[in-house]
Amino acid sequence: MNQRTIYLDRNENNYGPAPACFDVLRNTDLAKLSWYSRSFTTGVQSVLSSRIAHDFGLTEDRILLGYGAENILKQTIQCYLGKNETLMVPAYSWWYYKVIASEVGGLSVEYPMIMGKDQFFYDLAGMREVFSRVHPKVVFISSPNNPTGNTLPLPDLKAVLGDFRDAVIVLDEAYTYHGKTEYVKDLVEANPRLLVVRTFSKYYALAGVRIGFAVLGRNLPELSKFANRYLGFHRLSEEIALAALDSPDYYRVIAQKMAEDKERFYDELVRLPGFRVFKSDTNFILAEIPPDHKERLRSFLIGRGLVIKFMNEPLLNSHVRITLGTQEENRLLIDAFKAYFD
Ligand SMILES: Cc1ncc(COP(=O)(O)O)c(C=O)c1O
């Protein structure tokens, strides 16, 4: 029997997108494939950026669309980080940050994060110390952070932004949903060199469509110019993303199921021998596992068609990052963990 592989390793949303997104593909006017968008004739980049701007209460020129959040992060680095200049990143963070800095000959310097008993925290004093020592050109803050799952609380975020004025600050909110708009306008208005980056890949289950966006502070004209797409965006992707934004009820139900499953995971995982589980504000959970089980556990899970992320980084090398899947998938994974340690 061919067993299905269940991927719980890249923080995707295995429930899939809202039905309205599929309807876009079913009902689309195929002629669109042949023609560039004509949004520019109405003075905007795209229908999607207009909608996003409206939702955030900003003008459309303050929204930057990209081929996923990764593309926006990379363009920001290409635009602002020169050779031998410094990017500041969290000590525990998405590996991609350092790679894009090295691609332009830049340096990455890590700022510390506090590993609590069952939760990670941003270390404000540590961030300030590193900032004043290395004078970075660009600072990345990720909230909730991948792979640690913790958020930088808004008052703390505002406090450090106030201290980091000379740098370009990227707030990577890939794991935040679109409805959370209320604080973004104030943040970017108060911090002209800040950009807040989001994506349709996670909450909206549209990783394959590759759309991310940034809300820009007023003083990032170099980036707006650098990232300009004179011939527009992928016209079907824009419409699919709009359909997702118009389906909040569908996504709310999924978020509720995930929240319940996350609690279930905590309860089950903390009981496993040698496990330390970290609280997460997002769709994945980081857990430390007994190091000598790493390879055997990986093979055991793969034997059951279950793929999770076994971390392999200097500070996190006996840890797993588990993406929450559907309720059925989560149950299979929990059963597999229990069977392994039985
Ligand atoms: C923190 C973080 N930012 C950005 C991204 C990239 O998202 P996208 O699919 O929009 O490129 C990821 C992907 O896993 C991520 O973990």
Short mmCIF file of C-alpha atoms in Angstrom, two decimals, residues 9-185:
data_model
loop_
_atom_site.label_atom_id
_atom_site.label_comp_id
_atom_site.label_asym_id
_atom_site.label_seq_id
_atom_site.Cartn_x
_atom_site.Cartn_y
_atom_site.Cartn_z
CA ASP A 9 8.19 20.56 8.36
CA ARG A 10 7.85 23.91 6.57
CA ASN A 11 5.11 25.75 8.46
CA GLU A 12 2.63 25.52 5.64
CA ASN A 13 -1.11 25.29 6.26
CA ASN A 14 -2.25 21.79 5.38
CA TYR A 15 -5.95 22.67 5.42
CA GLY A 16 -5.48 24.40 2.10
CA PRO A 17 -6.92 27.72 0.97
CA ALA A 18 -10.53 28.87 1.08
CA PRO A 19 -12.88 27.45 -1.61
CA ALA A 20 -13.18 30.93 -3.09
CA CYS A 21 -9.50 30.69 -4.07
CA PHE A 22 -10.21 27.58 -6.17
CA ASP A 23 -13.21 29.34 -7.70
CA VAL A 24 -10.87 32.04 -9.00
CA LEU A 25 -8.96 29.40 -10.95
CA ARG A 26 -12.13 27.71 -12.19
CA ASN A 27 -13.81 30.89 -13.34
CA THR A 28 -10.93 33.01 -14.49
CA ASP A 29 -10.95 34.77 -17.81
CA LEU A 30 -8.14 32.88 -19.56
CA ALA A 31 -7.35 35.87 -21.73
CA LYS A 32 -5.68 37.34 -18.65
CA LEU A 33 -2.78 35.01 -19.25
CA SER A 34 -1.84 36.95 -22.35
CA TRP A 35 -2.07 40.52 -21.13
CA TYR A 36 -0.17 42.58 -18.61
CA SER A 37 -2.29 44.06 -15.88
CA ARG A 38 -3.48 47.58 -16.61
CA SER A 39 -3.63 48.61 -12.99
CA PHE A 40 -0.98 51.23 -13.67
CA THR A 41 -3.46 53.16 -15.82
CA THR A 42 -5.44 53.75 -12.64
CA GLY A 43 -2.33 54.97 -10.83
CA VAL A 44 -1.70 51.90 -8.66
CA GLN A 45 0.60 48.88 -8.85
CA SER A 46 -2.10 46.25 -8.52
CA VAL A 47 -5.61 45.48 -7.35
CA LEU A 48 -4.14 43.57 -4.43
CA SER A 49 -1.86 46.35 -3.20
CA SER A 50 -4.83 48.74 -3.36
CA ARG A 51 -6.90 46.43 -1.22
CA ILE A 52 -4.11 45.90 1.31
CA ALA A 53 -3.45 49.65 1.49
CA HIS A 54 -7.12 50.25 2.16
CA ASP A 55 -7.17 47.64 4.94
CA PHE A 56 -4.17 49.26 6.65
CA GLY A 57 -5.49 52.80 6.18
CA LEU A 58 -2.51 53.88 4.09
CA THR A 59 -1.97 55.08 0.55
CA GLU A 60 -1.19 52.44 -2.05
CA ASP A 61 2.40 53.58 -2.59
CA ARG A 62 3.15 52.38 0.96
CA ILE A 63 2.51 48.74 -0.01
CA LEU A 64 5.15 46.63 -1.69
CA LEU A 65 4.17 43.29 -3.21
CA GLY A 66 6.70 40.52 -3.66
CA TYR A 67 7.12 36.95 -4.79
CA GLY A 68 6.60 35.73 -1.22
CA ALA A 69 7.96 37.45 1.87
CA GLU A 70 11.34 35.92 1.02
CA ASN A 71 11.54 38.09 -2.06
CA ILE A 72 10.82 41.24 -0.05
CA LEU A 73 13.45 40.34 2.54
CA LYS A 74 16.00 39.69 -0.18
CA GLN A 75 15.24 42.90 -2.04
CA THR A 76 15.53 44.88 1.18
CA ILE A 77 18.99 43.43 1.77
CA GLN A 78 20.04 43.97 -1.85
CA CYS A 79 18.88 47.56 -1.61
CA TYR A 80 20.29 48.54 1.78
CA LEU A 81 23.13 46.23 2.79
CA GLY A 82 26.50 46.83 1.19
CA LYS A 83 29.69 44.77 1.29
CA ASN A 84 31.03 44.42 4.85
CA GLU A 85 28.01 46.20 6.29
CA THR A 86 26.08 44.57 9.10
CA LEU A 87 22.68 42.93 9.35
CA MET A 88 21.50 42.26 12.92
CA VAL A 89 19.42 39.09 13.34
CA PRO A 90 18.02 37.15 16.30
CA ALA A 91 20.35 34.42 17.57
CA TYR A 92 17.59 31.92 16.87
CA SER A 93 16.10 32.77 13.53
CA TRP A 94 15.25 31.65 10.03
CA TRP A 95 18.54 30.58 8.37
CA TYR A 96 17.60 32.52 5.25
CA TYR A 97 18.35 35.89 6.91
CA LYS A 98 22.07 35.23 7.12
CA VAL A 99 22.23 33.70 3.66
CA ILE A 100 20.81 36.79 1.94
CA ALA A 101 23.26 39.00 3.84
CA SER A 102 26.18 36.84 2.74
CA GLU A 103 24.97 36.93 -0.88
CA VAL A 104 25.75 40.67 -1.00
CA GLY A 105 29.02 40.36 0.94
CA GLY A 106 27.38 41.64 4.11
CA LEU A 107 27.99 40.48 7.67
CA SER A 108 25.41 39.05 10.06
CA VAL A 109 25.64 39.69 13.75
CA GLU A 110 23.30 37.88 16.11
CA TYR A 111 21.55 39.50 19.04
CA PRO A 112 20.65 37.30 21.98
CA MET A 113 17.28 35.83 22.81
CA ILE A 114 16.40 34.41 26.19
CA MET A 115 15.56 30.72 26.39
CA GLY A 116 13.12 30.47 29.31
CA LYS A 117 12.01 27.19 30.84
CA ASP A 118 9.16 26.71 28.39
CA GLN A 119 9.23 29.86 26.27
CA PHE A 120 11.64 32.12 24.39
CA PHE A 121 11.76 35.88 24.93
CA TYR A 122 13.32 38.80 23.09
CA ASP A 123 16.15 40.29 25.15
CA LEU A 124 15.73 44.07 24.86
CA ALA A 125 18.90 44.92 26.76
CA GLY A 126 20.84 42.45 24.63
CA MET A 127 19.41 43.94 21.42
CA ARG A 128 20.37 47.46 22.48
CA GLU A 129 23.86 46.40 23.46
CA VAL A 130 24.52 44.73 20.10
CA PHE A 131 22.98 47.64 18.21
CA SER A 132 25.19 50.25 19.83
CA ARG A 133 28.27 48.07 19.39
CA VAL A 134 27.90 47.09 15.71
CA HIS A 135 25.89 50.02 14.22
CA PRO A 136 23.99 47.81 11.79
CA LYS A 137 22.62 49.10 8.51
CA VAL A 138 19.65 46.71 8.75
CA VAL A 139 17.95 44.97 11.69
CA PHE A 140 15.62 42.00 11.34
CA ILE A 141 13.03 41.32 14.02
CA SER A 142 10.73 38.38 13.54
CA SER A 143 7.49 38.23 15.47
CA PRO A 144 6.33 35.56 15.99
CA ASN A 145 9.82 34.27 15.43
CA ASN A 146 10.72 31.18 13.42
CA PRO A 147 11.72 28.70 14.89
CA THR A 148 11.18 29.77 18.52
CA GLY A 149 7.51 30.79 18.16
CA ASN A 150 7.62 33.79 20.51
CA THR A 151 6.29 37.27 19.84
CA LEU A 152 7.95 40.57 20.68
CA PRO A 153 5.19 42.34 22.66
CA LEU A 154 4.07 45.63 21.10
CA PRO A 155 5.25 47.96 23.93
CA ASP A 156 8.71 46.32 23.80
CA LEU A 157 8.77 46.57 20.03
CA LYS A 158 7.94 50.28 20.19
CA ALA A 159 10.65 50.83 22.77
CA VAL A 160 13.42 49.23 20.72
CA LEU A 161 12.27 50.85 17.49
CA GLY A 162 12.67 54.20 19.22
CA ASP A 163 16.30 53.33 19.93
CA PHE A 164 17.12 51.95 16.47
CA ARG A 165 16.39 55.05 14.44
CA ASP A 166 19.32 55.14 12.06
CA ALA A 167 18.90 51.62 10.71
CA VAL A 168 16.42 50.09 8.30
CA ILE A 169 14.25 47.83 10.46
CA VAL A 170 12.42 44.85 9.06
CA LEU A 171 9.62 43.44 11.18
CA ASP A 172 8.96 40.00 9.72
CA GLU A 173 5.39 39.08 10.56
CA ALA A 174 5.07 36.10 8.24
CA TYR A 175 3.07 34.28 10.90
CA THR A 176 0.53 37.04 11.52
CA TYR A 177 -2.91 37.10 9.90
CA HIS A 178 -4.19 39.95 7.80
CA GLY A 179 -6.96 40.97 10.20
CA LYS A 180 -4.29 42.23 12.61
CA THR A 181 -4.01 45.65 11.07
CA GLU A 182 -4.70 47.97 13.96
CA TYR A 183 -1.16 48.80 15.16
CA VAL A 184 0.74 48.70 11.85
CA LYS A 185 -0.12 52.18 10.58
#
